[in-house]
Short mmCIF file of C-alpha atoms in Angstrom, two decimals:
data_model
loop_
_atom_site.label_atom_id
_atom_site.label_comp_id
_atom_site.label_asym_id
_atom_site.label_seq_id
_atom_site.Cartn_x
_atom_site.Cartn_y
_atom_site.Cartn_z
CA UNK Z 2 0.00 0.00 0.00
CA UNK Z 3 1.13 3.09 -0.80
CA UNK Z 4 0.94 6.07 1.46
CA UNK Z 5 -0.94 9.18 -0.24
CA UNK Z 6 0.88 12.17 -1.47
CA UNK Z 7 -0.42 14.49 1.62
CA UNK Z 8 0.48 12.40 4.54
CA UNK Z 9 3.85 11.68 3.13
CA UNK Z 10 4.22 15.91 3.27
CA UNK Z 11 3.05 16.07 6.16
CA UNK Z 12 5.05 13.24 7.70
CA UNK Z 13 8.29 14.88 6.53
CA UNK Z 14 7.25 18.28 8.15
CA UNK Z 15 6.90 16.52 11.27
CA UNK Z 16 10.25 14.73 11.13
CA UNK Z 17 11.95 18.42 10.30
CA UNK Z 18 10.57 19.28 12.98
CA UNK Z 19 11.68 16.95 15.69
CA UNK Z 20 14.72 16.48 14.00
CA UNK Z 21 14.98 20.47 14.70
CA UNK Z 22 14.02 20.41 18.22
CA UNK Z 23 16.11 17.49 19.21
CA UNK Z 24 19.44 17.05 17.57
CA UNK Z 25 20.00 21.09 17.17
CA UNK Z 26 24.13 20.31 17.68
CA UNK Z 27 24.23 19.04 14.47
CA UNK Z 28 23.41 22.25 12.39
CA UNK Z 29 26.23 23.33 10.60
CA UNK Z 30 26.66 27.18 10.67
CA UNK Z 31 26.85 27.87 7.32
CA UNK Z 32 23.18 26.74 7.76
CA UNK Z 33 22.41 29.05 10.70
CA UNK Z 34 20.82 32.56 10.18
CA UNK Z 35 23.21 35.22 10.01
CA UNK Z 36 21.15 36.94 13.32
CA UNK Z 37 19.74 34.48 15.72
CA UNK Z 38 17.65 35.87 18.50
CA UNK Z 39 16.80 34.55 22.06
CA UNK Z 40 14.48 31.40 22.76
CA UNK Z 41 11.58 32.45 25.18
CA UNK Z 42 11.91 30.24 27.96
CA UNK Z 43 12.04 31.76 31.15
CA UNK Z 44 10.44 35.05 33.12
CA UNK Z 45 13.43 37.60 31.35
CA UNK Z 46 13.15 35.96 27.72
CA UNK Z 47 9.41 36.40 27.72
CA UNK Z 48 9.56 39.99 27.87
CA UNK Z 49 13.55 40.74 26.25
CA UNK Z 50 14.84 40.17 22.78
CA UNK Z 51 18.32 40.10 22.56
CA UNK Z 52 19.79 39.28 18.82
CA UNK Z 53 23.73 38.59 17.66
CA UNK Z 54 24.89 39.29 14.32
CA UNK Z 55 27.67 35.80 14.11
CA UNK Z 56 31.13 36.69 14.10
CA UNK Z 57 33.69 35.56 11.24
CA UNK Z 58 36.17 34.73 13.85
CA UNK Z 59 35.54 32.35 16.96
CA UNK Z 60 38.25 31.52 19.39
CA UNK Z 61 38.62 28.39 22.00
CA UNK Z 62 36.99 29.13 25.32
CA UNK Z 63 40.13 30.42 27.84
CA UNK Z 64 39.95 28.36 31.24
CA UNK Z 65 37.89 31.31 32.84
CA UNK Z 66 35.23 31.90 29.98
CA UNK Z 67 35.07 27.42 30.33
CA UNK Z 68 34.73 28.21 34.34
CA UNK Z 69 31.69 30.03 33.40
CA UNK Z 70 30.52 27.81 30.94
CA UNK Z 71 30.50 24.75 33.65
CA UNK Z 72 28.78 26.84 36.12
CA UNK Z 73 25.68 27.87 33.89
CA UNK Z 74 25.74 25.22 30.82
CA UNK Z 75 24.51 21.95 32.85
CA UNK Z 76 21.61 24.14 34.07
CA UNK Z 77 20.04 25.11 31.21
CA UNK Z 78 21.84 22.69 28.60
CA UNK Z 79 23.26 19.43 30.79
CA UNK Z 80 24.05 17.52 27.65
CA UNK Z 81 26.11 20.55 26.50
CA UNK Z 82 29.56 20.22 26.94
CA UNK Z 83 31.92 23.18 27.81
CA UNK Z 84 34.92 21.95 27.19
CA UNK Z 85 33.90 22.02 23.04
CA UNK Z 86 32.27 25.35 22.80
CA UNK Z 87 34.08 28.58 20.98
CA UNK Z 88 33.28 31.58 22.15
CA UNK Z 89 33.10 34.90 20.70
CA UNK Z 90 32.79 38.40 21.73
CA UNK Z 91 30.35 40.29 20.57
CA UNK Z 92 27.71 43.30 21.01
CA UNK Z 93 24.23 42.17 21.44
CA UNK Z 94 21.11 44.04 20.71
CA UNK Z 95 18.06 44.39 23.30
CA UNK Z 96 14.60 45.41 22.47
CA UNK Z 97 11.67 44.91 24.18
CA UNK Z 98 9.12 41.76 23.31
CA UNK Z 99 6.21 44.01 24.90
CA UNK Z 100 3.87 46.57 23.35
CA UNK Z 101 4.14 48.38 26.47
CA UNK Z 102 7.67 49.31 26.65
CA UNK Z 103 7.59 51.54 29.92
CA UNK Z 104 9.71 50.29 32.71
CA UNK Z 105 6.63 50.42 34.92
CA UNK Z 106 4.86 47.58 32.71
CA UNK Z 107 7.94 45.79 32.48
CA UNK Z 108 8.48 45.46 36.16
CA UNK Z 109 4.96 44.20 36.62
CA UNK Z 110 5.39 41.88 33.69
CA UNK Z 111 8.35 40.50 35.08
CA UNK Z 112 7.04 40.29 38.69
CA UNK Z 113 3.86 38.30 37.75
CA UNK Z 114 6.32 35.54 35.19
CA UNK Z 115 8.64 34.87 38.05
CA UNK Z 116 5.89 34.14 40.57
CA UNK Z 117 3.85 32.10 37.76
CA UNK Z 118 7.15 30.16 37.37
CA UNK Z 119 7.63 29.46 41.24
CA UNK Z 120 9.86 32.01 42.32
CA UNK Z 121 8.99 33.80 45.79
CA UNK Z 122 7.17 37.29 46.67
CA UNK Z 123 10.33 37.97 48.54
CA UNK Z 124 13.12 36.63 45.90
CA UNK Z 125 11.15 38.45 42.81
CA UNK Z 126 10.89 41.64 44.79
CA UNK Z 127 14.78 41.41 45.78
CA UNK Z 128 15.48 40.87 42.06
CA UNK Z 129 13.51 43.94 40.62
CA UNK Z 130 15.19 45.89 43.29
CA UNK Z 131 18.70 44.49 41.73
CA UNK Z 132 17.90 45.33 38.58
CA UNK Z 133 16.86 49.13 39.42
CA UNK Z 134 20.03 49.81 41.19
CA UNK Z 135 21.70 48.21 37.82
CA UNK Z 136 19.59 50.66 35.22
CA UNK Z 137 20.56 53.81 37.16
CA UNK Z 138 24.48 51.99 37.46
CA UNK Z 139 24.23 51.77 33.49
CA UNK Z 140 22.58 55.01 33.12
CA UNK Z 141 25.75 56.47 35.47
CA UNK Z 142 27.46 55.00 33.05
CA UNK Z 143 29.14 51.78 34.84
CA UNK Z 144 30.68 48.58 33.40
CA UNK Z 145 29.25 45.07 33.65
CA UNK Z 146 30.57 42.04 32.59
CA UNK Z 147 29.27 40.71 29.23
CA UNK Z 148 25.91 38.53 29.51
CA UNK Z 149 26.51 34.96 28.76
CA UNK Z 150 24.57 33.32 25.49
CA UNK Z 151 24.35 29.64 24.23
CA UNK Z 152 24.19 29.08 20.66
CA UNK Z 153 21.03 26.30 20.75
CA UNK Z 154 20.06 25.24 17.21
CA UNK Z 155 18.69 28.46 15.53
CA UNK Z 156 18.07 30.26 18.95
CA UNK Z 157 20.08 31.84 21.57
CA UNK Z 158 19.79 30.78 25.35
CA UNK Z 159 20.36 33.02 28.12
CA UNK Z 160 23.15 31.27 30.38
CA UNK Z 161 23.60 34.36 32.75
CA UNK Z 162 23.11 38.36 32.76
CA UNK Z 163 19.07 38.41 32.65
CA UNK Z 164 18.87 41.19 35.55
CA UNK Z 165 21.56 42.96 33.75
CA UNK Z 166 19.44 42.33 30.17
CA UNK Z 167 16.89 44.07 31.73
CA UNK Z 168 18.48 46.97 33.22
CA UNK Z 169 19.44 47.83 30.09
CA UNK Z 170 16.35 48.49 28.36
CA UNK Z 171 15.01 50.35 31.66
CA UNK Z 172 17.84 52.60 31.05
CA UNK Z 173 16.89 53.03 27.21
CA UNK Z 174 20.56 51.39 26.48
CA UNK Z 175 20.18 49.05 23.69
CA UNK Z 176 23.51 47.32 23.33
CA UNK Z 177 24.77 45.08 25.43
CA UNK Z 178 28.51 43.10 25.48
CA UNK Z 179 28.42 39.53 25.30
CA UNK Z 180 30.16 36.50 25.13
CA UNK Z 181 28.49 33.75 22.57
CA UNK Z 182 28.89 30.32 23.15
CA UNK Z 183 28.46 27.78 20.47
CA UNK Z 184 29.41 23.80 20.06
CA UNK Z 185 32.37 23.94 18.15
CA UNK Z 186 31.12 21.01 15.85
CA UNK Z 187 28.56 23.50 14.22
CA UNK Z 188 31.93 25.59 13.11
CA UNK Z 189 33.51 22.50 10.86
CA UNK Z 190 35.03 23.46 7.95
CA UNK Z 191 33.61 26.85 7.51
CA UNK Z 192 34.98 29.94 6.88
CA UNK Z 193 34.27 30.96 10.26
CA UNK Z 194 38.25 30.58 11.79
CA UNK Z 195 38.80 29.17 15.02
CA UNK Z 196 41.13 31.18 16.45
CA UNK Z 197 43.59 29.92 19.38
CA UNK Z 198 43.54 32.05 22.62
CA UNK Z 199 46.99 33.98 23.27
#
């Protein structure tokens, strides 16, 4: 029996599809788009967009950058592995996801996420008090270390810097510096160079 022309399609969508959502390590970046933009998963990436251009030039992870990497990668990505990502260093764009882009609205955005996702009154309210004192840092014009990023299939992942994401935009600042992680098997033989750390 033969299967019909339509169910074959739609078959072959399907595959894509969880092909796409579960083996995402094997895209190749020549394959990637040239701006990938974060994955919504937690109370930040609901209501921030941040969005990389990819570098030409990646360059193995230093011991401190793979520090990092261990501390946040098993979280959020345990079958990651740290010890074969490159990293780059790049600026990162931040825009709101909201219609509403007062800081007012976002704070009660973010407030009612990270209490729908389990987080305490106490903990949430400590956080948006965090992230204040970070907007007017920024808007004083003070240095933060670079927000952390995961290159996951055709999406970024937030490994670290989501209060820092967020003051940010409450400060109307819309660059951020980051450092870009991604598994160095999607490089191959590209012309993206892997550079050697000095």
């Amino acid at each position: 029996m033969v299967m019909p022309k339509r169910y074959a399609v739609a078959f072959l969508k399907r595959s894509r599809r969880i092909l796409r959502e579960f083996v995402p390590e094997r895209l190749h970046v020549t394959s990637l788009p040239h701006r990938l933009h974060l994955r919504r998963e937690g109370a930040t990436e609901g209501l921030v967009d941040i969005s990389v251009n990819l570098p030409a030039c990646w360059a193995s992870a230093t011991d401190d950058e793979k520090a990092l990497l261990r501390r946040y990668l098993p979280v959020k990505r345990p079958a990651a592995s740290p010890e074969d990502c490159a990293i780059a260093k790049v600026s990162a764009s931040v825009q709101w996801r909201m219609p509403n882009k007062r800081g007012d609205a976002m704070i009660r955005a973010y407030r009612a996420r990270s209490i729908a996702q389990g987080r305490s009154q106490a903990d949430t309210d400590l956080r948006i008090e965090r992230i204040i004192d970070y907007a007017d840092a920024v808007q004083a014009g003070a240095c933060f270390p670079p927000i952390i990023l995961y290159v996951d299939g055709r999406h970024l992942i937030m490994l670290d810097g989501a209060r820092r994401a967020l003051a940010h935009l409450l400060a109307d600042c819309s660059n951020i510096d980051a450092i870009v992680a991604m598994p160095t098997m999607c490089l191959g033989e590209t012309p993206h160079r892997l550079a050697r750390p000095t």
